[in-house]
Structures are given as structure tokens and as C-alpha cells.
């Protein structure tokens, strides 16, 4: 038989982790201003290895609404 308190406790822990993840994701979003941190989770293939985009390109804000990406390798 399943213990109700255990199920509720596990569900509560899972929900708290989901809220923490959402808080972290929302912290990277700024309305009205481009932020290069939006690309932190982006990985690209570089010579067969997946690496963060800022390891293979210059990433900066061009203006309040644009992000520029200039790869170092051609």
C-alpha cells in the first residue's frame, strides 16, 4: 500500500525543484533589453564536440533589442 504522506512529500520536492528551475530560466529574460545570457544554454558543434556558443564566437549586444554573434573560425 502506498503511503500518502510519502507521495505528497515526493511531489512537493519535485514541485520545489521545478519552481527553482523556472526561477533560474526567468532570471535570464529581461523585457525590452537584449541580454547575452539568453544564449548561455546554447551549444554548437565545433570540430565534433558540442561546446557553448561563447567558446567559438564573440557574443555581444548590438543595441537594446539585438544580439550579435561573430564566429572566430571561418
Tab-separated table of N, CA and C in Angstrom:
chain	number	residue	atom	x	y	z
A	1	UNK	N	0.844	-1.178	0.000
A	1	UNK	CA	0.000	0.000	0.000
A	1	UNK	C	0.892	1.245	0.000
A	2	UNK	N	0.492	2.228	-0.733
A	2	UNK	CA	1.264	3.456	-0.881
A	2	UNK	C	0.948	4.396	0.273
A	3	UNK	N	2.022	4.935	0.863
A	3	UNK	CA	1.857	5.888	1.960
A	3	UNK	C	1.580	7.271	1.372
A	4	UNK	N	0.440	7.840	1.717
A	4	UNK	CA	0.025	9.126	1.172
A	4	UNK	C	1.013	10.229	1.523
A	5	UNK	N	1.524	10.228	2.734
A	5	UNK	CA	2.457	11.274	3.160
A	5	UNK	C	3.744	11.227	2.341
A	6	UNK	N	4.195	10.033	2.010
A	6	UNK	CA	5.407	9.890	1.203
A	6	UNK	C	5.181	10.435	-0.200
A	7	UNK	N	4.040	10.105	-0.784
A	7	UNK	CA	3.717	10.583	-2.132
A	7	UNK	C	3.639	12.105	-2.145
A	8	UNK	N	2.974	12.677	-1.159
A	8	UNK	CA	2.839	14.134	-1.081
A	8	UNK	C	4.204	14.782	-0.882
A	9	UNK	N	5.025	14.209	-0.033
A	9	UNK	CA	6.361	14.750	0.220
A	9	UNK	C	7.222	14.723	-1.041
A	10	UNK	N	7.195	13.611	-1.766
A	10	UNK	CA	7.969	13.497	-3.007
A	10	UNK	C	7.459	14.481	-4.056
A	11	UNK	N	6.149	14.616	-4.156
A	11	UNK	CA	5.566	15.548	-5.122
A	11	UNK	C	5.951	16.984	-4.773
A	12	UNK	N	5.945	17.299	-3.493
A	12	UNK	CA	6.309	18.645	-3.058
A	12	UNK	C	7.776	18.942	-3.388
A	13	UNK	N	8.653	17.972	-3.168
A	13	UNK	CA	10.071	18.143	-3.509
A	13	UNK	C	10.247	18.371	-5.008
A	14	UNK	N	9.545	17.574	-5.814
A	14	UNK	CA	9.626	17.726	-7.269
A	14	UNK	C	9.119	19.100	-7.714
A	15	UNK	N	8.029	19.559	-7.105
A	15	UNK	CA	7.474	20.864	-7.458
A	15	UNK	C	8.421	21.993	-7.069
A	16	UNK	N	9.074	21.877	-5.918
A	16	UNK	CA	10.035	22.897	-5.492
A	16	UNK	C	11.207	22.967	-6.470
A	17	UNK	N	11.668	21.811	-6.940
A	17	UNK	CA	12.755	21.793	-7.918
A	17	UNK	C	12.312	22.427	-9.235
A	18	UNK	N	11.075	22.176	-9.635
A	18	UNK	CA	10.552	22.762	-10.871
A	18	UNK	C	10.467	24.280	-10.753
A	19	UNK	N	10.032	24.771	-9.617
A	19	UNK	CA	9.937	26.217	-9.399
A	19	UNK	C	11.330	26.848	-9.400
A	20	UNK	N	12.305	26.191	-8.785
A	20	UNK	CA	13.678	26.701	-8.783
A	20	UNK	C	14.219	26.783	-10.212
A	21	UNK	N	13.948	25.758	-11.017
A	21	UNK	CA	14.394	25.756	-12.413
A	21	UNK	C	13.731	26.895	-13.190
A	22	UNK	N	12.443	27.101	-12.971
A	22	UNK	CA	11.722	28.175	-13.644
A	22	UNK	C	12.279	29.534	-13.235
A	23	UNK	N	12.545	29.724	-11.942
A	23	UNK	CA	13.130	30.980	-11.469
A	23	UNK	C	14.457	31.263	-12.169
A	24	UNK	N	15.276	30.232	-12.311
A	24	UNK	CA	16.574	30.386	-12.976
A	24	UNK	C	16.396	30.753	-14.444
A	25	UNK	N	15.455	30.107	-15.104
A	25	UNK	CA	15.204	30.394	-16.518
A	25	UNK	C	14.658	31.811	-16.703
A	26	UNK	N	13.758	32.228	-15.834
A	26	UNK	CA	13.170	33.560	-15.950
A	26	UNK	C	14.161	34.661	-15.603
A	27	UNK	N	15.172	34.356	-14.803
A	27	UNK	CA	16.176	35.350	-14.439
A	27	UNK	C	16.970	35.808	-15.655
A	28	UNK	N	17.017	34.982	-16.707
A	28	UNK	CA	17.766	35.328	-17.906
A	28	UNK	C	16.957	36.179	-18.880
A	29	UNK	N	15.689	36.357	-18.610
A	29	UNK	CA	14.827	37.103	-19.524
A	29	UNK	C	14.625	38.512	-18.986
A	30	UNK	N	14.948	39.477	-19.804
A	30	UNK	CA	14.719	40.875	-19.442
A	30	UNK	C	13.879	41.495	-20.562
A	31	UNK	N	12.694	41.929	-20.211
A	31	UNK	CA	11.800	42.512	-21.215
A	31	UNK	C	12.356	43.847	-21.695
A	32	UNK	N	12.389	44.027	-23.002
A	32	UNK	CA	12.812	45.297	-23.562
A	32	UNK	C	14.305	45.458	-23.752
A	33	UNK	N	15.109	44.516	-23.302
A	33	UNK	CA	16.558	44.640	-23.457
A	33	UNK	C	17.158	43.285	-23.808
A	34	UNK	N	17.975	43.264	-24.845
A	34	UNK	CA	18.659	42.032	-25.228
A	34	UNK	C	19.718	41.708	-24.179
A	35	UNK	N	19.854	40.439	-23.849
A	35	UNK	CA	20.824	40.002	-22.848
A	35	UNK	C	21.532	38.759	-23.377
A	36	UNK	N	22.860	38.803	-23.438
A	36	UNK	CA	23.619	37.680	-23.991
A	36	UNK	C	23.475	36.421	-23.147
A	37	UNK	N	23.049	36.539	-21.907
A	37	UNK	CA	22.842	35.356	-21.063
A	37	UNK	C	21.724	34.462	-21.589
A	38	UNK	N	20.897	34.983	-22.489
A	38	UNK	CA	19.859	34.153	-23.110
A	38	UNK	C	20.477	32.996	-23.883
A	39	UNK	N	21.720	33.156	-24.332
A	39	UNK	CA	22.385	32.139	-25.139
A	39	UNK	C	23.258	31.204	-24.315
A	40	UNK	N	23.265	31.348	-22.993
A	40	UNK	CA	24.124	30.519	-22.137
A	40	UNK	C	23.887	29.023	-22.325
A	41	UNK	N	22.680	28.617	-22.594
A	41	UNK	CA	22.381	27.192	-22.738
A	41	UNK	C	22.575	26.651	-24.151
A	42	UNK	N	22.960	27.507	-25.081
A	42	UNK	CA	23.114	27.099	-26.480
A	42	UNK	C	24.487	26.474	-26.699
A	43	UNK	N	24.489	25.260	-27.258
A	43	UNK	CA	25.749	24.586	-27.596
A	43	UNK	C	25.774	24.333	-29.092
A	44	UNK	N	26.964	24.437	-29.669
A	44	UNK	CA	27.131	24.227	-31.104
A	44	UNK	C	28.207	23.181	-31.347
A	45	UNK	N	28.156	22.570	-32.522
A	45	UNK	CA	29.148	21.562	-32.894
A	45	UNK	C	30.403	22.268	-33.388
A	46	UNK	N	31.526	22.002	-32.748
A	46	UNK	CA	32.807	22.572	-33.155
A	46	UNK	C	33.828	21.453	-33.245
A	47	UNK	N	34.176	21.079	-34.460
A	47	UNK	CA	35.140	20.001	-34.703
A	47	UNK	C	34.741	18.708	-34.000
A	48	UNK	N	33.455	18.395	-34.037
A	48	UNK	CA	32.958	17.141	-33.485
A	48	UNK	C	32.604	17.170	-32.014
A	49	UNK	N	32.774	18.300	-31.346
A	49	UNK	CA	32.434	18.407	-29.922
A	49	UNK	C	31.379	19.494	-29.731
A	50	UNK	N	30.454	19.251	-28.829
A	50	UNK	CA	29.435	20.248	-28.514
A	50	UNK	C	29.997	21.191	-27.450
A	51	UNK	N	30.090	22.478	-27.789
A	51	UNK	CA	30.667	23.474	-26.884
A	51	UNK	C	29.723	24.667	-26.777
A	52	UNK	N	29.802	25.418	-25.672
A	52	UNK	CA	28.981	26.624	-25.551
A	52	UNK	C	29.296	27.607	-26.680
A	53	UNK	N	28.288	28.309	-27.124
A	53	UNK	CA	28.459	29.205	-28.271
A	53	UNK	C	29.490	30.292	-27.992
A	54	UNK	N	29.613	30.732	-26.740
A	54	UNK	CA	30.582	31.785	-26.445
A	54	UNK	C	32.027	31.274	-26.460
A	55	UNK	N	32.243	29.959	-26.635
A	55	UNK	CA	33.593	29.413	-26.786
A	55	UNK	C	34.066	29.447	-28.234
A	56	UNK	N	33.158	29.643	-29.172
A	56	UNK	CA	33.530	29.638	-30.587
A	56	UNK	C	33.168	30.940	-31.299
A	57	UNK	N	32.582	31.883	-30.571
A	57	UNK	CA	32.156	33.128	-31.202
A	57	UNK	C	32.137	34.264	-30.188
A	58	UNK	N	32.220	35.455	-30.717
A	58	UNK	CA	32.059	36.653	-29.907
A	58	UNK	C	30.562	36.944	-29.831
A	59	UNK	N	30.040	37.059	-28.627
A	59	UNK	CA	28.609	37.303	-28.433
A	59	UNK	C	28.461	38.617	-27.678
A	60	UNK	N	27.739	39.582	-28.278
A	60	UNK	CA	27.541	40.863	-27.605
A	60	UNK	C	26.206	41.478	-28.006
A	61	UNK	N	25.821	42.508	-27.292
A	61	UNK	CA	24.579	43.207	-27.618
A	61	UNK	C	24.907	44.346	-28.575
A	62	UNK	N	24.174	44.408	-29.664
A	62	UNK	CA	24.378	45.464	-30.651
A	62	UNK	C	23.598	46.714	-30.275
A	63	UNK	N	22.400	46.511	-29.791
A	63	UNK	CA	21.562	47.594	-29.287
A	63	UNK	C	20.598	46.982	-28.281
A	64	UNK	N	19.604	47.714	-27.876
A	64	UNK	CA	18.701	47.233	-26.829
A	64	UNK	C	17.903	46.000	-27.233
A	65	UNK	N	17.788	45.732	-28.544
A	65	UNK	CA	16.951	44.623	-28.984
A	65	UNK	C	17.671	43.589	-29.829
A	66	UNK	N	18.991	43.736	-29.997
A	66	UNK	CA	19.725	42.827	-30.886
A	66	UNK	C	20.957	42.242	-30.209
A	67	UNK	N	21.204	40.972	-30.505
A	67	UNK	CA	22.403	40.285	-30.031
A	67	UNK	C	23.220	39.906	-31.262
A	68	UNK	N	24.510	40.236	-31.234
A	68	UNK	CA	25.395	39.904	-32.347
A	68	UNK	C	26.253	38.694	-32.022
A	69	UNK	N	26.410	37.803	-33.001
A	69	UNK	CA	27.245	36.607	-32.841
A	69	UNK	C	28.222	36.584	-34.012
A	70	UNK	N	29.531	36.659	-33.699
A	70	UNK	CA	30.564	36.625	-34.741
A	70	UNK	C	31.477	35.436	-34.486
A	71	UNK	N	31.350	34.377	-35.293
A	71	UNK	CA	32.221	33.200	-35.121
A	71	UNK	C	33.682	33.567	-35.364
A	72	UNK	N	34.578	32.931	-34.611
A	72	UNK	CA	36.009	33.181	-34.770
A	72	UNK	C	36.573	32.388	-35.934
A	73	UNK	N	36.076	31.191	-36.176
A	73	UNK	CA	36.539	30.337	-37.269
A	73	UNK	C	35.689	30.589	-38.502
A	74	UNK	N	36.298	30.590	-39.654
A	74	UNK	CA	35.539	30.797	-40.896
A	74	UNK	C	35.329	29.487	-41.597
